[in-house]
Amino acid sequence: MTPAAYATINMRSVSHNIKKVREYAPRAKIMAVIKANAYGHGLLSIASELKDVDAFAVARVDEGIRLRKAGFTKRIIILEGFVCEEELQVIIKNNLDVVVHSLEQVDILEKYSTIKKISVWLKHDTGMNRLGFRINEFTSVYQRLMGCSNVNQSITLITHLSSADTNSPTTSEQIKIFNESVNNYSAEKSIANSAGIIAWPNSILDWVRPGLMLYGVSPFIENTGKEIGLEPVMSLYSRLIAVKDIEKGETVGYAGTWVSDKKTKIGVVSIGYGDGYPRYAQTGTPVLINGKRVPLIGRVSMDMITVDLSDQIDVKLGDKVMLWGDGLAVEEIAKYADTIPYTLLCGITPRVEMKKI
Ligand SMILES: Cc1ncc(COP(=O)(O)O)c(C=O)c1O
């Protein structure tokens, strides 16, 4: 029996997208960003497909432990680092690399005694103003870390771009600040996320850190992944569970926000915000039924959405409905829901069955 709501995860597309990363950054090492359950695609299955990358990045320690427990032996970088000695201990025990971004972390490292060497990625805040050391602290922190007997001496220097998905001058400024600060260090360096890799060649240094583009999705508002040569990995499906006619003047769904202006055939599809379909998808958001686009009407409920089937003659219960994926870009759906594709992909709930294809 097909589940009500499921997503296919196309592994060949993951490999295709990695090839694209290599085309953009042929000499760089790749740190595949697979945090947040690989952007909703399934941490372990995506990690298994990424055999050729040089490292994985996750946000938090528990994500790194999950990978280690599943037997992955690659370098795993914890992007948010640690907040206390106990967490550092767990990081060391699981042989995880750590991003160091605060003075408190440096204090802990200086006091912590271990024979194992910790691999550190030192974060420079060049304008995101989130994690990392400002220009005035960076050199002294680097020296302090080099003085720690428990820190592996090949510290990698990284920064994160705040606006690489636009043509804001901020990106060039951030790249300039970073290069000026780190020029004298022989250490490996890393700036580029997906938008950097695709649009800012100067941000491609020793390591690149692709996230969204691995999943075939564009980080830019003006185009889709397909349009820039990527292949979408996730396709989200459900099925039609009711078809009915409503009269002119009748409303559909909670709060009756959609009113019929003529006799209309409507369909009910078994997917809703309980599955991660966006609650704020507006009337008009397309879905695909039998390969044809039809518009969503009325409010998204927890388990269902309603669609206008006026232009669909041959529909029947059980027909497959695509909500986004290969043929209906998640980037387009994100615009209808006034959000970004990242939130849609990450927002898929455990109720949705994932099928590797
Ligand atoms: C430090 C860092 N590097 C790289 C990435 C990957 O970004 P993207 O998914 O836009 O490629 C992220 C994602 O948030 C990140 O936090």
Short mmCIF file of C-alpha atoms and ligand atoms in Angstrom, two decimals:
data_model
loop_
_atom_site.label_atom_id
_atom_site.label_comp_id
_atom_site.label_asym_id
_atom_site.label_seq_id
_atom_site.Cartn_x
_atom_site.Cartn_y
_atom_site.Cartn_z
CA MET A 1 0.00 0.00 0.00
CA THR A 2 1.39 3.45 -0.85
CA PRO A 3 1.63 5.69 2.21
CA ALA A 4 -0.51 8.83 2.28
CA ALA A 5 2.47 11.14 2.24
CA TYR A 6 5.96 10.12 1.16
CA ALA A 7 9.10 11.60 -0.26
CA THR A 8 11.44 9.98 -2.73
CA ILE A 9 15.13 10.68 -2.23
CA ASN A 10 17.00 10.30 -5.49
CA MET A 11 20.53 9.16 -4.73
CA ARG A 12 21.75 9.56 -8.31
CA SER A 13 20.88 13.25 -8.03
CA VAL A 14 23.07 13.55 -4.92
CA SER A 15 26.02 12.18 -6.91
CA HIS A 16 25.21 14.48 -9.81
CA ASN A 17 25.15 17.50 -7.51
CA ILE A 18 28.49 16.56 -5.95
CA LYS A 19 29.95 16.42 -9.47
CA LYS A 20 28.66 19.96 -9.97
CA VAL A 21 30.40 21.09 -6.79
CA ARG A 22 33.62 19.63 -8.19
CA GLU A 23 33.12 21.45 -11.47
CA TYR A 24 32.88 24.75 -9.60
CA ALA A 25 35.68 23.96 -7.17
CA PRO A 26 37.95 21.38 -8.81
CA ARG A 27 40.88 21.84 -6.43
CA ALA A 28 39.00 22.33 -3.17
CA LYS A 29 38.29 19.70 -0.56
CA ILE A 30 34.57 19.22 0.10
CA MET A 31 32.94 19.39 3.50
CA ALA A 32 29.36 18.21 2.85
CA VAL A 33 26.92 20.02 5.12
CA ILE A 34 24.43 17.39 6.29
CA LYS A 35 23.09 18.98 9.48
CA ALA A 36 19.37 19.00 10.32
CA ASN A 37 18.90 15.44 9.07
CA ALA A 38 20.70 16.33 5.82
CA TYR A 39 18.29 19.22 5.27
CA GLY A 40 15.38 16.83 5.82
CA HIS A 41 16.66 14.17 3.38
CA GLY A 42 17.84 11.59 5.94
CA LEU A 43 21.24 11.95 7.63
CA LEU A 44 22.53 8.39 7.33
CA SER A 45 21.37 7.64 3.81
CA ILE A 46 22.74 10.92 2.44
CA ALA A 47 26.03 10.36 4.31
CA SER A 48 26.29 6.88 2.75
CA GLU A 49 25.93 8.37 -0.71
CA LEU A 50 28.65 10.96 -0.11
CA LYS A 51 31.55 8.51 -0.19
CA ASP A 52 33.89 10.82 -2.08
CA VAL A 53 33.68 13.94 0.05
CA ASP A 54 36.51 14.85 2.40
CA ALA A 55 34.43 15.60 5.51
CA PHE A 56 30.93 16.00 6.86
CA ALA A 57 29.65 19.05 8.72
CA VAL A 58 26.80 18.96 11.21
CA ALA A 59 25.62 21.65 13.58
CA ARG A 60 25.55 19.74 16.85
CA VAL A 61 27.36 17.05 18.76
CA ASP A 62 24.42 14.62 18.80
CA GLU A 63 24.34 14.68 14.99
CA GLY A 64 28.04 13.81 14.91
CA ILE A 65 27.56 10.97 17.38
CA ARG A 66 24.76 9.56 15.24
CA LEU A 67 27.12 9.41 12.28
CA ARG A 68 29.90 7.80 14.34
CA LYS A 69 27.51 5.22 15.81
CA ALA A 70 26.42 4.34 12.28
CA GLY A 71 30.06 3.61 11.47
CA PHE A 72 31.14 6.66 9.48
CA THR A 73 34.87 7.25 9.88
CA LYS A 74 35.32 10.47 7.88
CA ARG A 75 36.17 13.76 9.55
CA ILE A 76 33.02 15.27 11.07
CA ILE A 77 33.01 18.96 11.94
CA ILE A 78 30.71 20.28 14.65
CA LEU A 79 29.84 23.74 13.34
CA GLU A 80 28.45 25.07 16.63
CA GLY A 81 31.35 23.78 18.70
CA PHE A 82 30.89 23.08 22.43
CA VAL A 83 29.70 25.07 25.42
CA CYS A 84 31.26 23.17 28.34
CA GLU A 85 33.98 20.71 29.29
CA GLU A 86 31.62 17.72 29.30
CA GLU A 87 30.65 18.44 25.73
CA LEU A 88 34.29 18.77 24.74
CA GLN A 89 34.92 15.38 26.35
CA VAL A 90 32.19 13.80 24.20
CA ILE A 91 33.64 15.47 21.12
CA ILE A 92 37.08 14.02 21.87
CA LYS A 93 35.70 10.58 22.68
CA ASN A 94 33.89 10.47 19.33
CA ASN A 95 36.84 11.85 17.40
CA LEU A 96 34.89 14.86 16.12
CA ASP A 97 36.44 18.10 14.80
CA VAL A 98 35.24 21.27 16.41
CA VAL A 99 34.62 24.86 15.37
CA VAL A 100 36.05 27.28 17.94
CA HIS A 101 34.25 30.61 17.87
CA SER A 102 34.28 32.01 21.42
CA LEU A 103 36.78 32.97 24.11
CA GLU A 104 35.01 30.70 26.59
CA GLN A 105 35.85 27.73 24.37
CA VAL A 106 39.50 28.77 24.23
CA ASP A 107 39.58 28.99 28.05
CA ILE A 108 38.15 25.47 28.30
CA LEU A 109 40.65 24.10 25.78
CA GLU A 110 43.58 25.67 27.64
CA LYS A 111 42.55 23.98 30.88
CA TYR A 112 41.51 20.62 29.46
CA SER A 113 44.08 17.90 29.69
CA THR A 114 43.98 15.06 27.18
CA ILE A 115 46.54 13.08 25.24
CA LYS A 116 44.30 13.02 22.16
CA LYS A 117 44.76 15.98 19.79
CA ILE A 118 41.65 17.99 18.96
CA SER A 119 41.19 19.22 15.37
CA VAL A 120 40.05 22.82 15.45
CA TRP A 121 38.37 24.96 12.80
CA LEU A 122 38.87 28.53 13.96
CA LYS A 123 36.02 30.81 13.00
CA HIS A 124 36.55 34.40 11.96
CA ASP A 125 33.52 36.69 12.15
CA THR A 126 33.88 38.84 9.04
CA GLY A 127 30.41 40.36 9.07
CA MET A 128 27.76 37.76 9.79
CA ASN A 129 27.97 38.84 13.44
CA ARG A 130 26.85 35.48 14.68
CA LEU A 131 29.67 33.08 15.60
CA GLY A 132 33.39 33.80 15.44
CA PHE A 133 36.19 36.14 16.44
CA ARG A 134 36.43 39.68 15.19
CA ILE A 135 39.55 40.90 13.46
CA ASN A 136 41.03 42.37 16.69
CA GLU A 137 40.82 39.02 18.54
CA PHE A 138 41.65 36.62 15.74
CA THR A 139 45.47 36.67 15.89
CA SER A 140 45.73 36.36 19.65
CA VAL A 141 43.20 33.49 19.70
CA TYR A 142 45.14 31.70 16.97
CA GLN A 143 48.34 32.05 19.05
CA ARG A 144 46.58 30.80 22.18
CA LEU A 145 45.25 27.75 20.35
CA MET A 146 48.67 27.01 18.84
CA GLY A 147 49.96 27.04 22.41
CA CYS A 148 47.49 24.35 23.53
CA SER A 149 49.15 20.95 23.75
CA ASN A 150 45.79 19.24 23.16
CA VAL A 151 45.09 21.11 19.87
CA ASN A 152 46.20 19.66 16.57
CA GLN A 153 48.58 22.25 15.10
CA SER A 154 46.98 22.24 11.67
CA ILE A 155 44.14 24.59 12.58
CA THR A 156 41.81 25.41 9.66
CA LEU A 157 40.58 29.00 9.36
CA ILE A 158 36.98 29.59 8.34
CA THR A 159 34.37 32.29 7.95
CA HIS A 160 30.73 32.29 6.85
CA LEU A 161 29.13 34.56 4.27
CA SER A 162 25.96 36.39 5.23
CA SER A 163 24.70 37.52 1.82
CA ALA A 164 26.27 35.40 -0.90
CA ASP A 165 22.84 34.63 -2.37
CA THR A 166 22.50 38.28 -3.45
CA ASN A 167 24.87 40.64 -5.25
CA SER A 168 25.35 42.74 -2.13
CA PRO A 169 28.88 44.22 -1.75
CA THR A 170 28.98 42.59 1.71
CA THR A 171 30.34 39.37 0.21
CA SER A 172 33.38 41.01 -1.40
CA GLU A 173 33.98 42.90 1.86
CA GLN A 174 33.82 39.69 3.90
CA ILE A 175 36.21 37.90 1.51
CA LYS A 176 38.61 40.87 1.70
CA ILE A 177 38.54 41.01 5.51
CA PHE A 178 39.14 37.28 5.73
CA ASN A 179 42.01 37.25 3.23
CA GLU A 180 43.72 40.20 4.93
CA SER A 181 43.46 38.53 8.35
CA VAL A 182 44.63 35.09 7.30
CA ASN A 183 47.14 35.91 4.56
CA ASN A 184 50.16 35.27 6.74
CA TYR A 185 49.02 31.90 8.00
CA SER A 186 50.03 28.77 6.14
CA ALA A 187 46.86 27.09 7.46
CA GLU A 188 44.06 25.70 5.25
CA LYS A 189 41.15 28.09 4.75
CA SER A 190 37.43 27.93 3.98
CA ILE A 191 34.74 30.46 3.09
CA ALA A 192 32.26 29.18 0.50
CA ASN A 193 28.78 27.79 1.13
CA SER A 194 26.58 26.85 -1.88
CA ALA A 195 25.99 30.45 -2.98
CA GLY A 196 29.70 31.22 -2.61
CA ILE A 197 30.67 28.15 -4.66
CA ILE A 198 28.29 29.07 -7.49
CA ALA A 199 28.50 32.85 -7.59
CA TRP A 200 31.68 33.99 -5.82
CA PRO A 201 34.74 32.20 -7.24
CA ASN A 202 37.00 34.26 -4.93
CA SER A 203 35.39 32.56 -1.97
CA ILE A 204 36.62 29.13 -3.11
CA LEU A 205 39.71 28.34 -1.03
CA ASP A 206 41.14 25.04 0.31
CA TRP A 207 37.76 23.78 1.53
CA VAL A 208 34.21 24.41 0.30
CA ARG A 209 31.13 23.78 2.43
CA PRO A 210 28.13 23.02 0.20
CA GLY A 211 24.75 22.40 1.82
CA LEU A 212 21.66 23.29 -0.19
CA MET A 213 23.20 22.61 -3.60
CA LEU A 214 23.90 18.98 -2.62
CA TYR A 215 20.16 18.54 -2.48
CA GLY A 216 19.71 20.04 -5.96
CA VAL A 217 18.23 23.32 -4.81
CA SER A 218 19.29 26.83 -5.72
CA PRO A 219 20.27 29.28 -2.98
CA PHE A 220 19.27 32.19 -5.25
CA ILE A 221 15.81 33.75 -5.38
CA GLU A 222 15.91 34.23 -9.15
CA ASN A 223 16.47 30.67 -10.33
CA THR A 224 15.85 27.02 -9.56
CA GLY A 225 18.43 24.29 -9.04
CA LYS A 226 17.49 22.76 -12.41
CA GLU A 227 18.20 26.06 -14.12
CA ILE A 228 21.75 26.04 -12.78
CA GLY A 229 22.43 22.41 -13.63
CA LEU A 230 21.53 20.77 -10.31
CA GLU A 231 19.06 17.91 -9.86
CA PRO A 232 16.46 17.96 -7.09
CA VAL A 233 16.95 15.09 -4.67
CA MET A 234 13.62 15.17 -2.81
CA SER A 235 10.20 14.80 -4.42
CA LEU A 236 7.23 15.01 -2.06
CA TYR A 237 4.04 13.13 -2.89
CA SER A 238 0.58 12.43 -1.58
CA ARG A 239 -2.71 11.25 -3.08
CA LEU A 240 -6.19 12.42 -3.79
CA ILE A 241 -8.62 11.20 -1.13
CA ALA A 242 -11.86 12.98 -2.17
CA VAL A 243 -13.32 14.67 -5.22
CA LYS A 244 -16.53 16.69 -5.03
CA ASP A 245 -18.51 19.50 -6.63
CA ILE A 246 -19.31 22.66 -4.75
CA GLU A 247 -21.79 25.31 -5.75
CA LYS A 248 -21.16 28.94 -6.59
CA GLY A 249 -20.80 30.99 -3.39
CA GLU A 250 -19.72 28.06 -1.17
CA THR A 251 -16.51 28.30 0.83
CA VAL A 252 -13.74 25.74 1.29
CA GLY A 253 -11.70 24.93 4.40
CA TYR A 254 -11.05 26.57 7.77
CA ALA A 255 -12.34 30.12 8.13
CA GLY A 256 -13.91 29.85 4.66
CA THR A 257 -11.17 31.96 3.13
CA TRP A 258 -11.80 30.66 -0.40
CA VAL A 259 -15.17 31.28 -1.99
CA SER A 260 -16.26 29.60 -5.20
CA ASP A 261 -17.28 31.99 -8.02
CA LYS A 262 -18.86 29.15 -10.02
CA LYS A 263 -19.77 25.51 -9.69
CA THR A 264 -16.35 23.95 -9.07
CA LYS A 265 -14.89 20.47 -8.84
CA ILE A 266 -12.49 20.33 -5.91
CA GLY A 267 -10.07 17.66 -4.69
CA VAL A 268 -8.79 16.87 -1.22
CA VAL A 269 -5.16 15.78 -0.94
CA SER A 270 -3.84 13.91 2.07
CA ILE A 271 -0.99 16.14 3.17
CA GLY A 272 -0.83 19.15 5.49
CA TYR A 273 1.31 21.06 7.92
CA GLY A 274 1.49 17.93 10.10
CA ASP A 275 3.67 16.52 7.34
CA GLY A 276 5.68 19.69 6.82
CA TYR A 277 3.67 21.12 3.94
CA PRO A 278 3.77 24.87 4.63
CA ARG A 279 0.78 26.27 6.50
CA TYR A 280 1.26 29.59 4.72
CA ALA A 281 1.12 28.25 1.16
CA GLN A 282 -1.30 30.64 -0.51
CA THR A 283 -4.28 29.94 -2.71
CA GLY A 284 -2.79 29.39 -6.17
CA THR A 285 0.23 27.38 -4.99
CA PRO A 286 0.62 24.70 -7.66
CA VAL A 287 0.56 20.93 -7.12
CA LEU A 288 0.96 18.34 -9.89
CA ILE A 289 -1.78 15.80 -10.53
CA ASN A 290 -1.22 13.40 -13.41
CA GLY A 291 1.52 15.71 -14.60
CA LYS A 292 -0.78 18.77 -14.71
CA ARG A 293 -0.50 21.82 -12.46
CA VAL A 294 -3.58 22.57 -10.37
CA PRO A 295 -3.91 25.33 -7.77
CA LEU A 296 -4.29 24.96 -4.03
CA ILE A 297 -7.40 26.68 -2.68
CA GLY A 298 -8.20 27.76 0.88
CA ARG A 299 -6.18 27.12 4.01
CA VAL A 300 -3.71 24.31 4.54
CA SER A 301 -4.95 22.02 7.35
CA MET A 302 -2.92 19.65 9.51
CA ASP A 303 -3.52 16.59 7.33
CA MET A 304 -5.11 17.89 4.13
CA ILE A 305 -5.09 20.52 1.45
CA THR A 306 -7.78 21.29 -1.11
CA VAL A 307 -7.21 21.94 -4.81
CA ASP A 308 -9.30 23.27 -7.69
CA LEU A 309 -9.81 20.45 -10.20
CA SER A 310 -11.90 22.44 -12.71
CA ASP A 311 -9.33 21.85 -15.47
CA GLN A 312 -8.79 18.16 -14.66
CA ILE A 313 -11.26 15.81 -16.32
CA ASP A 314 -9.90 12.36 -15.53
CA VAL A 315 -9.12 12.36 -11.83
CA LYS A 316 -9.95 9.59 -9.43
CA LEU A 317 -9.39 8.74 -5.78
CA GLY A 318 -5.87 7.55 -5.10
CA ASP A 319 -4.31 9.60 -7.91
CA LYS A 320 -0.74 10.61 -7.14
CA VAL A 321 -0.12 14.26 -6.27
CA MET A 322 3.32 15.90 -6.32
CA LEU A 323 3.79 18.77 -3.88
CA TRP A 324 7.34 19.57 -4.97
CA GLY A 325 10.31 17.86 -6.53
CA ASP A 326 11.52 16.89 -9.98
CA GLY A 327 9.02 18.76 -12.18
CA LEU A 328 7.72 21.21 -9.59
CA ALA A 329 10.54 23.22 -8.03
CA VAL A 330 10.58 23.54 -4.25
CA GLU A 331 12.00 27.03 -4.88
CA GLU A 332 8.67 27.98 -6.53
CA ILE A 333 6.59 26.53 -3.69
CA ALA A 334 8.74 28.43 -1.17
CA LYS A 335 7.81 31.71 -2.88
CA TYR A 336 4.10 30.90 -2.66
CA ALA A 337 4.57 30.21 1.05
CA ASP A 338 6.64 33.33 1.59
CA THR A 339 9.62 31.34 2.79
CA ILE A 340 12.88 29.78 1.53
CA PRO A 341 13.42 26.24 0.25
CA TYR A 342 15.65 25.45 3.25
CA THR A 343 12.66 25.62 5.63
CA LEU A 344 10.46 23.44 3.42
CA LEU A 345 13.08 20.69 3.11
CA CYS A 346 14.05 20.76 6.79
CA GLY A 347 10.41 20.93 7.86
CA ILE A 348 9.36 17.49 6.59
CA THR A 349 8.07 15.60 9.64
CA PRO A 350 8.68 11.96 10.64
CA ARG A 351 5.16 11.11 9.47
CA VAL A 352 6.38 11.33 5.86
CA GLU A 353 7.88 8.07 4.68
CA MET A 354 11.26 8.46 2.98
CA LYS A 355 11.93 6.17 0.04
CA LYS A 356 15.42 5.98 -1.42
CA ILE A 357 15.36 5.61 -5.19
C1 LIG B 1 29.06 27.41 8.58
C2 LIG B 1 28.23 26.92 7.45
N1 LIG B 1 28.83 26.56 6.31
C3 LIG B 1 28.14 26.10 5.25
C4 LIG B 1 26.76 26.00 5.29
C5 LIG B 1 26.01 25.52 4.07
O1 LIG B 1 25.21 26.52 3.54
P1 LIG B 1 24.32 26.29 2.23
O2 LIG B 1 23.29 25.29 2.61
O3 LIG B 1 23.74 27.61 1.93
O4 LIG B 1 25.25 25.76 1.19
C6 LIG B 1 26.09 26.39 6.44
C7 LIG B 1 24.63 26.32 6.50
O5 LIG B 1 23.93 26.96 7.21
C8 LIG B 1 26.84 26.83 7.56
O6 LIG B 1 26.24 27.20 8.71
#
